[in-house]
Short mmCIF file of C-alpha atoms in Angstrom, two decimals:
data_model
loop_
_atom_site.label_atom_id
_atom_site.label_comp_id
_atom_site.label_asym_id
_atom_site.label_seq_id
_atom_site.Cartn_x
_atom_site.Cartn_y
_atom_site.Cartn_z
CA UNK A 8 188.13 89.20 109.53
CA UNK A 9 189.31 86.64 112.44
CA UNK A 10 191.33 89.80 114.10
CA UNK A 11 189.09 92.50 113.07
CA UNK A 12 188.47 94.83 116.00
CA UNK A 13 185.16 95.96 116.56
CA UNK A 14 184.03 98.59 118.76
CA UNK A 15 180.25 98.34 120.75
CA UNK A 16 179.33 101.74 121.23
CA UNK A 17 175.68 102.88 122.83
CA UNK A 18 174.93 106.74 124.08
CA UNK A 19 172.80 108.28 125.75
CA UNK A 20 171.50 111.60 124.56
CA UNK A 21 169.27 114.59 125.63
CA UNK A 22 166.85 113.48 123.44
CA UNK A 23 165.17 115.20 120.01
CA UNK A 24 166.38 113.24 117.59
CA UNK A 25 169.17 113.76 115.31
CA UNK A 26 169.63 117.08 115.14
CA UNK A 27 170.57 119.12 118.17
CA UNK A 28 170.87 116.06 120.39
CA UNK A 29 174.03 116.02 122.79
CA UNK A 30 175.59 113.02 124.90
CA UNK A 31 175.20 112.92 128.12
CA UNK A 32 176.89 109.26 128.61
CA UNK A 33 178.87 106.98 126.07
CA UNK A 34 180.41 103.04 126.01
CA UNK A 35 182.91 101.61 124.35
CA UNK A 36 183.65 98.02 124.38
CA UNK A 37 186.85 96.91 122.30
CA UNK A 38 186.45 93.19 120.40
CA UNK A 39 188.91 91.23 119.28
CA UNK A 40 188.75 87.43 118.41
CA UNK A 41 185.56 87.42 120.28
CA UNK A 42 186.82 88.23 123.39
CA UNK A 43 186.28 92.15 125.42
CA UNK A 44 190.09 93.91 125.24
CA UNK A 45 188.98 97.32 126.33
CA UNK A 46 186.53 99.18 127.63
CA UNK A 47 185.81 103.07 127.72
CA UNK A 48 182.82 104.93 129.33
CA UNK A 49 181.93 108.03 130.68
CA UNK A 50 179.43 110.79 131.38
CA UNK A 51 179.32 113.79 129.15
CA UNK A 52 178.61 117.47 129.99
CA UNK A 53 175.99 118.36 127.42
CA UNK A 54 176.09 121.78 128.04
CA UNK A 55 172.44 121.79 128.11
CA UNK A 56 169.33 121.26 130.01
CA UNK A 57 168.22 117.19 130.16
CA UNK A 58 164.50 117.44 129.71
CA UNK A 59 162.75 115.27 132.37
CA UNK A 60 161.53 112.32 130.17
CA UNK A 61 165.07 111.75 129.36
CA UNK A 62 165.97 111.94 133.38
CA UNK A 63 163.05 109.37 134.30
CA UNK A 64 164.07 106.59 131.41
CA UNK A 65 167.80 106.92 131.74
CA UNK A 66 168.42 108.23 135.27
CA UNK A 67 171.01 111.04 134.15
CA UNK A 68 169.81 114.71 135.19
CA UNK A 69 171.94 117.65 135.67
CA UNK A 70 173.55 117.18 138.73
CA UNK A 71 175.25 114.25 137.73
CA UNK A 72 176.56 115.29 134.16
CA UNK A 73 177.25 119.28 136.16
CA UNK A 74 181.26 118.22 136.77
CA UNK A 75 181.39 115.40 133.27
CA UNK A 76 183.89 116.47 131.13
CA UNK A 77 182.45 118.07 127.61
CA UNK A 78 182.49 115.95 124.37
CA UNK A 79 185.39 118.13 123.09
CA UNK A 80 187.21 116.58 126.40
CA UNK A 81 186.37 113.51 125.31
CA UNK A 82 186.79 113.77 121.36
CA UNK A 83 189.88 112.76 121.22
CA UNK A 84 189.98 109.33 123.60
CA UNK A 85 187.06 108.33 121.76
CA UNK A 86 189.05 108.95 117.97
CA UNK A 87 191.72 107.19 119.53
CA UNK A 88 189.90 104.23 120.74
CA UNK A 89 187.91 103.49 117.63
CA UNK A 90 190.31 103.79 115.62
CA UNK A 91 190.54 101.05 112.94
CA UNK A 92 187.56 99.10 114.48
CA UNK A 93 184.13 98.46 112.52
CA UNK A 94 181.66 100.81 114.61
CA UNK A 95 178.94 98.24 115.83
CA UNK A 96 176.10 99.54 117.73
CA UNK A 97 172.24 98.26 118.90
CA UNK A 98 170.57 100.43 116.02
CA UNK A 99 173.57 101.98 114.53
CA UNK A 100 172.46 104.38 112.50
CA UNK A 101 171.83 106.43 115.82
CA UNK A 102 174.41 106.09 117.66
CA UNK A 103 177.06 106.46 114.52
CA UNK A 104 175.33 109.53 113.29
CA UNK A 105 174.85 111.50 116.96
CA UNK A 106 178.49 110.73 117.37
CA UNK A 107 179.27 112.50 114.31
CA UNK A 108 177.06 115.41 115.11
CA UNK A 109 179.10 116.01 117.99
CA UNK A 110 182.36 115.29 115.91
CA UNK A 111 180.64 117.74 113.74
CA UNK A 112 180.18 120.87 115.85
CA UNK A 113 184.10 120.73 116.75
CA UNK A 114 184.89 120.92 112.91
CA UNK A 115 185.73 117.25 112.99
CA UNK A 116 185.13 114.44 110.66
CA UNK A 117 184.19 111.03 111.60
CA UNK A 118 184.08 108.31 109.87
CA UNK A 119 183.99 104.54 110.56
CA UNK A 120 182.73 101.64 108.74
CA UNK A 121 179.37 100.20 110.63
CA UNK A 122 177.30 97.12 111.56
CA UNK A 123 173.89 97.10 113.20
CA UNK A 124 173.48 94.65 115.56
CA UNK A 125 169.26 95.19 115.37
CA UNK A 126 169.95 93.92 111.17
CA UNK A 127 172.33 91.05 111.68
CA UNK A 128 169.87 89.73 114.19
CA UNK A 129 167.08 89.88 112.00
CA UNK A 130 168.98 88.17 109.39
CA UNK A 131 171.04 85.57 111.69
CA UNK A 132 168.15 84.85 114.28
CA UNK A 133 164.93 85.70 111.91
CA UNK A 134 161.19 84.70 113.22
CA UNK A 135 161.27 87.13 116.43
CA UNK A 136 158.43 89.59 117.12
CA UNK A 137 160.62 92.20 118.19
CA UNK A 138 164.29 93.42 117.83
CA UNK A 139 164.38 96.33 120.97
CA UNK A 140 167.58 95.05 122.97
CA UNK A 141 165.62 94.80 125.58
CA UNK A 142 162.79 92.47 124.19
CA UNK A 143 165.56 90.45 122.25
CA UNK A 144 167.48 89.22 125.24
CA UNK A 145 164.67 88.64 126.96
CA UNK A 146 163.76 86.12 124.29
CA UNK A 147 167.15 84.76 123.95
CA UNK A 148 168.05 84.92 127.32
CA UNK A 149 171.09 87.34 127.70
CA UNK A 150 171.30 89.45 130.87
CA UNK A 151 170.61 92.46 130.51
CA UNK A 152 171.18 94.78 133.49
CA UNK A 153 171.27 98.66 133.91
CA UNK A 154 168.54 99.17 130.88
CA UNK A 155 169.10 102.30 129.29
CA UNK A 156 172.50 103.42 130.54
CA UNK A 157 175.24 103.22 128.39
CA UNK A 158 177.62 100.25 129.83
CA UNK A 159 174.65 98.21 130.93
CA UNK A 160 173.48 98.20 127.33
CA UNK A 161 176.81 97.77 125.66
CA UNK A 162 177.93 94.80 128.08
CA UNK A 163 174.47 93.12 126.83
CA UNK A 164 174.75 94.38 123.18
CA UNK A 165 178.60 92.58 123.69
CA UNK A 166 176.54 89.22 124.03
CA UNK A 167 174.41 89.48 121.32
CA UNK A 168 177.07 90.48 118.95
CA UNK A 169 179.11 87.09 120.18
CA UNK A 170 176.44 85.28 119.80
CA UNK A 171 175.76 86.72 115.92
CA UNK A 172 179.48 85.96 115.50
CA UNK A 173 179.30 82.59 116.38
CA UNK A 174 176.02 82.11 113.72
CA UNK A 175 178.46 83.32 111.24
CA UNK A 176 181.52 81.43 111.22
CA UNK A 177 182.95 82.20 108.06
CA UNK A 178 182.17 85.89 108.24
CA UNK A 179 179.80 85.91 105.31
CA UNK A 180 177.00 87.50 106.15
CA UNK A 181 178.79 90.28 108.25
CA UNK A 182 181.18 90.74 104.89
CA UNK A 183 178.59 91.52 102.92
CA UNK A 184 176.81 94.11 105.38
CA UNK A 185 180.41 95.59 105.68
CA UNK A 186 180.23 95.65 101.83
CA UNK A 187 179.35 99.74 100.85
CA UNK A 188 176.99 98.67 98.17
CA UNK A 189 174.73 96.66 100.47
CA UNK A 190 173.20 99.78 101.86
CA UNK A 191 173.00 97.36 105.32
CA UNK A 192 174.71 100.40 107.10
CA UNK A 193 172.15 103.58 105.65
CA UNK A 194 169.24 101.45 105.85
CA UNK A 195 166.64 101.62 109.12
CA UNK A 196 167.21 98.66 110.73
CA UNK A 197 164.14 97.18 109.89
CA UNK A 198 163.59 97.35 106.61
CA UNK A 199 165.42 93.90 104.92
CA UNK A 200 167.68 95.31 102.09
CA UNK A 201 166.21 92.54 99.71
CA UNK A 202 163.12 94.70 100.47
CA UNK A 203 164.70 97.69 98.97
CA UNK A 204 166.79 95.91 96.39
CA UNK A 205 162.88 94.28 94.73
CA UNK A 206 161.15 98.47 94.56
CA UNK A 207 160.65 99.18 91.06
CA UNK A 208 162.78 102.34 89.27
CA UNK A 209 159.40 103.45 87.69
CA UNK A 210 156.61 105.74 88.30
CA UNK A 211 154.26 105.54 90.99
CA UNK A 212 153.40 105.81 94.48
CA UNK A 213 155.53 104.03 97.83
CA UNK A 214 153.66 103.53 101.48
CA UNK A 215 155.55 103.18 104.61
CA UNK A 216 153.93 100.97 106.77
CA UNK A 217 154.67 100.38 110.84
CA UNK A 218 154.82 96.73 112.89
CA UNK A 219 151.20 96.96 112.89
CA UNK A 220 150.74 97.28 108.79
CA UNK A 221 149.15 100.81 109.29
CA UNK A 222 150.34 103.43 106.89
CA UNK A 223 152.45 106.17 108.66
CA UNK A 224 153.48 107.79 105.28
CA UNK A 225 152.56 108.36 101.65
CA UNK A 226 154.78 109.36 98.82
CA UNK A 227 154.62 109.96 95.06
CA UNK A 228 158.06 109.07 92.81
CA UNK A 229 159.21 109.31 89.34
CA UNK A 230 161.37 106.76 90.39
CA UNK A 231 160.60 104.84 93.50
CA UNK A 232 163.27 103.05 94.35
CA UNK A 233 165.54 106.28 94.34
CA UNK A 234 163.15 108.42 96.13
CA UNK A 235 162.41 105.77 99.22
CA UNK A 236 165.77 105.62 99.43
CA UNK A 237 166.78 109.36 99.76
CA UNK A 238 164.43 109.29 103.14
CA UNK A 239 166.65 107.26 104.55
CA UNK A 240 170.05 109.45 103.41
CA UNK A 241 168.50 112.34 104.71
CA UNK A 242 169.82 113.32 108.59
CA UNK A 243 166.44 115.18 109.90
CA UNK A 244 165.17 114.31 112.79
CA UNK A 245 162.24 113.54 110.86
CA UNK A 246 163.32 111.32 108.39
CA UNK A 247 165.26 109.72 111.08
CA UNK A 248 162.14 108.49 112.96
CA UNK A 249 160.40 107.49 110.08
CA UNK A 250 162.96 105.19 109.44
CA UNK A 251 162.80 104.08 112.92
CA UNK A 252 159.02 103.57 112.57
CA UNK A 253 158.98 101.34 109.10
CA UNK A 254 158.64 98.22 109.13
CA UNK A 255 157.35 97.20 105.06
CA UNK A 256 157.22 99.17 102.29
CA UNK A 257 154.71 98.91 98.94
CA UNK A 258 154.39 100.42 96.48
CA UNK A 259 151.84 100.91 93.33
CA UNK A 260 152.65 101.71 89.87
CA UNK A 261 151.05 104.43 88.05
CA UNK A 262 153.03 105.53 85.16
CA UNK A 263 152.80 108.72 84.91
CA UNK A 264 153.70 111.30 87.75
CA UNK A 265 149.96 112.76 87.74
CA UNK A 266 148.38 109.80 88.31
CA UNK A 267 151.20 108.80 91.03
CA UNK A 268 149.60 112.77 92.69
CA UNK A 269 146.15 111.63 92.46
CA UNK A 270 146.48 108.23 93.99
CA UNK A 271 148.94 109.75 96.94
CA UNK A 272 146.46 111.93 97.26
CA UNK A 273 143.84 109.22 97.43
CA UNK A 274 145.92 107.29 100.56
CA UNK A 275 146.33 110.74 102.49
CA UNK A 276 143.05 111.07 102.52
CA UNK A 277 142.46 107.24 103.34
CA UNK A 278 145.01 106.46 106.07
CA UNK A 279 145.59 110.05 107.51
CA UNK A 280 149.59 109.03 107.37
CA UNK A 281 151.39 110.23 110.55
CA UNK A 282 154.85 111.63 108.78
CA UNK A 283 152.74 113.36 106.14
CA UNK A 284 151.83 116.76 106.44
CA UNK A 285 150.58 118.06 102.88
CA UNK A 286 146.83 117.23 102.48
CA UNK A 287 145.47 115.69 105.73
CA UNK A 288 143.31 118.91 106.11
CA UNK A 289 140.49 120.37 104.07
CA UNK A 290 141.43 123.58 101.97
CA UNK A 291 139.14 126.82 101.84
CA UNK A 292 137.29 126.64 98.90
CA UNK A 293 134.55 129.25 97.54
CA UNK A 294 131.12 127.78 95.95
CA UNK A 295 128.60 130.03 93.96
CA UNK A 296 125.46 129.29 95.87
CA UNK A 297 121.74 130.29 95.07
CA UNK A 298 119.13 130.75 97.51
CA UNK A 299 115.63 132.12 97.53
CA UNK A 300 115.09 135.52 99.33
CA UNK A 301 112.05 136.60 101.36
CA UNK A 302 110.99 138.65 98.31
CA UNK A 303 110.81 135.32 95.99
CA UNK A 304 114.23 136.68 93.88
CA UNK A 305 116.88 133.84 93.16
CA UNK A 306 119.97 135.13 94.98
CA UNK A 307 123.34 134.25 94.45
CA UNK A 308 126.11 134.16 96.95
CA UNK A 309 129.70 132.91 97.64
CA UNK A 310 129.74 129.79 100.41
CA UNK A 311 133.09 129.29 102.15
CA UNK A 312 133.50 125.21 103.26
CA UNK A 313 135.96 122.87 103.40
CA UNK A 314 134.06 120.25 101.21
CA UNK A 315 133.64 120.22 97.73
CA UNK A 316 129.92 120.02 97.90
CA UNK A 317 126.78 120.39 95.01
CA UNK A 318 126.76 124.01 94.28
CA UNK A 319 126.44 126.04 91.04
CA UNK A 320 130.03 125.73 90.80
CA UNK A 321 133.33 125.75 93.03
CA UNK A 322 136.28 127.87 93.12
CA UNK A 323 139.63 127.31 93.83
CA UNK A 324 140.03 131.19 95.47
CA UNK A 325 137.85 133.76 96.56
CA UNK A 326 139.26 136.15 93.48
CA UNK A 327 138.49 133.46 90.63
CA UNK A 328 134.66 133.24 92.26
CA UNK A 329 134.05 136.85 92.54
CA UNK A 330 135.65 136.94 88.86
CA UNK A 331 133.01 134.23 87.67
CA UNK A 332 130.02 136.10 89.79
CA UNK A 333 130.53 139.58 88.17
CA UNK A 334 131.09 137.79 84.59
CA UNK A 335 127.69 135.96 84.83
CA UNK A 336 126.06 138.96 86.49
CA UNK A 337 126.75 141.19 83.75
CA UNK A 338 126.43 138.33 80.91
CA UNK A 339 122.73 137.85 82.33
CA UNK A 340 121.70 141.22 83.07
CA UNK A 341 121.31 140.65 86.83
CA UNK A 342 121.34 142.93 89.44
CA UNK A 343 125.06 142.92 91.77
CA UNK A 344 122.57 143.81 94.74
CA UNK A 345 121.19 139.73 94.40
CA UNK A 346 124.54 138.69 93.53
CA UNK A 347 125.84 139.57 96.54
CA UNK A 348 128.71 141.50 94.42
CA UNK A 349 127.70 144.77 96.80
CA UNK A 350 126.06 145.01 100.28
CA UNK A 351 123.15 147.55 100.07
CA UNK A 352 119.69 147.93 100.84
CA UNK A 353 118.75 150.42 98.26
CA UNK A 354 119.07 149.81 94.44
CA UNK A 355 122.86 148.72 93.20
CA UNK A 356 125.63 150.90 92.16
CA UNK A 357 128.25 148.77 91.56
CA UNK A 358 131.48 150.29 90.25
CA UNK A 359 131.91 148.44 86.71
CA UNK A 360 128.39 146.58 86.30
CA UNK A 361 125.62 148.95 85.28
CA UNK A 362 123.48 147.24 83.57
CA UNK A 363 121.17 145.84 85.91
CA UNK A 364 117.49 145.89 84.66
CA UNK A 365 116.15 147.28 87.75
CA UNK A 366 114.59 144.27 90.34
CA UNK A 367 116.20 146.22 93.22
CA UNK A 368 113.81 149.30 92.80
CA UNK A 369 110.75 147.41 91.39
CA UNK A 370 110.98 148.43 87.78
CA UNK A 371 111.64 144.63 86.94
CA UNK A 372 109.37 141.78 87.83
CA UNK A 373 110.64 139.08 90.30
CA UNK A 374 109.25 136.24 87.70
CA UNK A 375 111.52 137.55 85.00
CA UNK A 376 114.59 138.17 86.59
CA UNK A 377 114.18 134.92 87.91
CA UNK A 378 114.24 133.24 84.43
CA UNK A 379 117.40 135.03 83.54
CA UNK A 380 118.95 133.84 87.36
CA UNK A 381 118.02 130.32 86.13
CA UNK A 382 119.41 131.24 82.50
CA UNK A 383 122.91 131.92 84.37
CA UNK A 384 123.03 129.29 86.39
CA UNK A 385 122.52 126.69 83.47
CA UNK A 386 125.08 127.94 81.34
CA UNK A 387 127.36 127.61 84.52
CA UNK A 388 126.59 124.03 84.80
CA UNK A 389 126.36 123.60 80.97
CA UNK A 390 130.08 124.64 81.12
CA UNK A 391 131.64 122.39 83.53
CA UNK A 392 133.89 120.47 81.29
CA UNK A 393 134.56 116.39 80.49
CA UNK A 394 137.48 114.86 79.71
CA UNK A 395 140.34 112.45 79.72
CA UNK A 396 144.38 113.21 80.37
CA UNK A 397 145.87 110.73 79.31
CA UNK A 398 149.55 109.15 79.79
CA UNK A 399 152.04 106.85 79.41
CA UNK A 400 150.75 103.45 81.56
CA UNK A 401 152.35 100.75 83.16
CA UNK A 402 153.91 98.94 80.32
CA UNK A 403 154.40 100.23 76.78
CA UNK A 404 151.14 98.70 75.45
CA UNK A 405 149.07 100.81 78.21
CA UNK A 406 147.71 104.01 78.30
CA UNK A 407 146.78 105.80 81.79
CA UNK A 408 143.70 108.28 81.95
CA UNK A 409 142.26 110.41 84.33
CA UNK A 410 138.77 110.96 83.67
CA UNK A 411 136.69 114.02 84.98
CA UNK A 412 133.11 114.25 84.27
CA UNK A 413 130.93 117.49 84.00
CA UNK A 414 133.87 119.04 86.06
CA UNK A 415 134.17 116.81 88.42
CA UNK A 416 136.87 114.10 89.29
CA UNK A 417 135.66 111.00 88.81
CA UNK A 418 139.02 108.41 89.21
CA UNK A 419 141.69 106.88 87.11
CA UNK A 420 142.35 103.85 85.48
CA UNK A 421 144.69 101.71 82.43
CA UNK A 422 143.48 100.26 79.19
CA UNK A 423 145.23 98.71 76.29
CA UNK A 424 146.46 100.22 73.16
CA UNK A 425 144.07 98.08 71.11
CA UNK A 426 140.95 99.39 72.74
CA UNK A 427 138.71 101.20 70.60
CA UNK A 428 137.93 104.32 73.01
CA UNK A 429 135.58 106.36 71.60
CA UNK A 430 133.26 107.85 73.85
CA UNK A 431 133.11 108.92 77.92
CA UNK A 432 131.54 105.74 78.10
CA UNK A 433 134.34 103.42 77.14
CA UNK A 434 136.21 104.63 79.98
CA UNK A 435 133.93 103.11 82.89
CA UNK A 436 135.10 99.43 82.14
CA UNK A 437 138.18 100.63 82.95
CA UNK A 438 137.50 103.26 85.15
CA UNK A 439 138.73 102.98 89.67
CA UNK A 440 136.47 105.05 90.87
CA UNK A 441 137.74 107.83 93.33
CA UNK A 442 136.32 110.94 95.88
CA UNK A 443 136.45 114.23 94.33
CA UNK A 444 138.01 116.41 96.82
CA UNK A 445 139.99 119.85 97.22
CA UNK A 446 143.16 118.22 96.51
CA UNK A 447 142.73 116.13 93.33
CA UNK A 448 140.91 119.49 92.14
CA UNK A 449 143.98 121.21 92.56
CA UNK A 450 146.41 118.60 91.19
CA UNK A 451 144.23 118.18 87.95
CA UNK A 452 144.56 121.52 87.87
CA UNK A 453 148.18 122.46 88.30
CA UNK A 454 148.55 119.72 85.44
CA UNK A 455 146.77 120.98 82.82
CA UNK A 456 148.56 125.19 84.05
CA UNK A 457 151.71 123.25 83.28
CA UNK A 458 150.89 121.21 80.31
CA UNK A 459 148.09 122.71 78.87
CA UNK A 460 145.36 120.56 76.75
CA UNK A 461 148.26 118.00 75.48
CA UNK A 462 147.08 114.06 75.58
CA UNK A 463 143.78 115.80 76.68
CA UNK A 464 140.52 114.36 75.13
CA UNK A 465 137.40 116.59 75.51
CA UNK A 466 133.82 115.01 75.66
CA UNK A 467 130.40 116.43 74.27
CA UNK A 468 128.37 114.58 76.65
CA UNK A 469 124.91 115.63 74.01
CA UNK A 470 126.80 114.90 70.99
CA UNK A 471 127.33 111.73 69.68
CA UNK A 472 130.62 112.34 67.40
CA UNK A 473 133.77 110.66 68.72
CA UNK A 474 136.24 113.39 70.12
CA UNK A 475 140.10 113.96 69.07
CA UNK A 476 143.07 114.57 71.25
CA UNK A 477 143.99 117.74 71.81
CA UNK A 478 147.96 118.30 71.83
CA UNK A 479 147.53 122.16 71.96
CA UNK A 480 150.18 123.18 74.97
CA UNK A 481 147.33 126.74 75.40
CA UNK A 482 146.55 126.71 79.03
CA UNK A 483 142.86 124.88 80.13
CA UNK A 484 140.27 126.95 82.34
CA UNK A 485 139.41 123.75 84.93
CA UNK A 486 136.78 124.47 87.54
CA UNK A 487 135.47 121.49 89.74
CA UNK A 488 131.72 121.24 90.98
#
């Protein structure tokens, strides 16, 4: 390792990410024994517009990269010079894989092994509040000149990497960041892989958390070690700056995959993540509604919100209310005028219902069809359904439920195998209490499509007999309130 060559690379790019960003200048700086052998640098044509952010924090624009040589000019020097050195860079992971990208376009492989100079620090010279190149020599004092141009930022990155090599004398630590099954080189650089090395291969749910501690993304796993991990394999540009952006990870057991959905969903809602797009925003949902007309007749209407609110019942589409509203209005005997199934002054003439005893031409008294309105909307709440899913737990002497109450979502929780569960009841002790909301109506409900009423346990809330399991696979009707 004594006579290892290492090459300090930085570039600077047009900006964007990983994908589609070009070079517009790069640095080489050739180590040997500790000492600079070589040096390499360049502008770069890259053959498209620089944006003007880019221009005012790196002073590159157009004119000055117009008569730069093209990366496929380049490709070649830069293959050369590398060559059998360790690819060290201030972030790595950046510089390594826009280098490839270019390599990339020109039907090229690249391939170097890699050391990032922002993870040795942290592990060499630990306790600092920031690892930015420019913030770190500040606090170490190393000169940094010519911020954000390629050779000013290798020559200091050239220091700090001298200085790590001197804090590691016998090569150790660098050897084992070198080693492939470290993951030192795939990880963001500042995530500590001990960090990654202590996540759990088990069911649950992982949170991504910036300097600050704030959650910038939520995610759901069968297995949570392999799925944090896959973020930071994956090349997009936004993976890429989620990596960038993490700072901690936890993570939360559930057990089961639905409950791992349902507490995701939970933190979504909670922390409004930054990198997550699913869920932040309210869904459509339809509500039957009833309402009192100017001639004293219950009506009954579809509502459109974004909030599961108190209603006669919600809907997950407009189609499944409408359904529900004909099926009551014909169960009932009501009229499709006052059910809003029709929009006419004059009596009702609905296509399929016809067997409305006539309150929209007076041949019915308000008072009656009122009690049949009220009949309806009874059996609808009557309906809503109670019960438990349950699912494997934590450990093997745990079971994991999650409980909905006169259709409505009311949380999750774990209990022991010994408990005696018997009754809705002997669920609260047990019970975290969560919001209802459009989302945890629709992943209750996309579980029990898939699975049907298996490890389901339906509640009587009048009766007083203990209910069974159900572990029929036949599809469960499931509307929310």
């Amino acid at each position: 390792m004594q006579s290892q060559l290492f090459a300090i690379i930085d570039v600077e790019t047009t900006g964007g990410g990983i994908a589609g960003n070009r070079i517009t200048e790069i640095c080489i700086a050739l180590l040997k024994d500790g000492e600079v052998v070589d040096k390499y640098t360049t502008l770069v044509n890259p053959e498209r517009d620089i944006p003007q952010h880019i221009t005012a924090l790196t002073g590159i624009d157009n004119d000055m990269v117009a008569d730069a040589p093209r990366f496929f000019e380049v490709a070649e020097t830069i293959e050369e010079f590398t060559k059998d050195a360790v690819f060290v860079a201030h972030n790595v992971s950046f510089d390594y894989n826009v280098i490839r990208g270019e390599f990339r376009l020109l039907g090229q492989h690249y391939n170097r092994k890699k050391l990032c100079t922002v993870r040795l620090s942290r592990k060499l010279i630990p306790g600092h509040l920031s690892y930015s190149l420019g913030r770190l020599c500040n606090t170490i004092n190393i000169p940094h000149f010519n911020r954000h141009r390629a050779e000013g930022d290798v020559d200091a990155t050239v220091i700090l990497f001298q200085r790590l090599l001197s804090l590691d004398e016998d090569f150790s630590t660098i050897n084992s960041f070198l080693n492939p099954r470290s993951k030192q080189a795939t990880l963001p650089p500042h995530i500590p892989a001990e960090q990654i090395n202590e996540l759990p291969e088990e069911a649950g749910i992982y949170l991504f958390k910036n300097q600050k501690h704030q959650v910038i993304y939520a995610g759901k796993a069968k297995n949570i070690k392999k799925r944090v991990l896959s973020h930071f394999y994956d090349k997009k540009t936004k993976e890429y700056q989620l990596g960038q952006e993490t700072h901690f990870i936890d993570y939360e057991l559930t057990g089961n995959e639905l409950l791992a959905l349902l507490v995701e969903s939970e933190h979504i809602r909670k922390h409004y993540p930054k990198f997550n797009r699913a869920q932040k925003w309210p869904a459509t949902t339809y509500q039957i509604i009833s309402y009192v007309n100017q001639r004293g007749i219950i009506q009954l209407a579809l509502g459109k919100t974004k909030a599961i609110q108190d209603s006669v019942s919600t809907f997950y589409n407009r189609a499944e209310a409408v359904e529900k509203l004909e099926e009551i209005c014909e169960t009932f005997n009501l009229c499709p005028r006052f059910c809003t199934l029709q929009s006419t002054s004059e009596k009702c003439s609905h296509y399929r219902i016809k067997n409305c005893e006539g309150v929209c031409e007076g041949s019915e008294k308000v008072a009656d069809y009122n009690l049949k309105v009220q009949a309806a909307i009874r059996s609808l709440e009557e309906n809503k359904p109670s019960f438990a899913i349950q699912g494997k737990g934590r450990t093997k002497g745990e079971i994991a439920f999650a409980l909905v109450a006169e259709g409505q979502y009311k949380g999750f929780g774990f209990f022991d195998r010994s408990e005696a569960i018997c009754n809705i009841e002997d669920y609260e002790p047990f019970l975290k209490l969560q919001p209802a909301s459009y989302h945890t109506h629709a992943i209750i409900r996309s579980h029990l499509k898939k699975h049907g009423e298996r490890n389901v346990v339906y509640f009587d809330l009048k009766s007083t007999r203990p209910p069974k399991p159900n572990r029929s696979s036949r599809p469960v009707r499931f509307e929310l309130r």
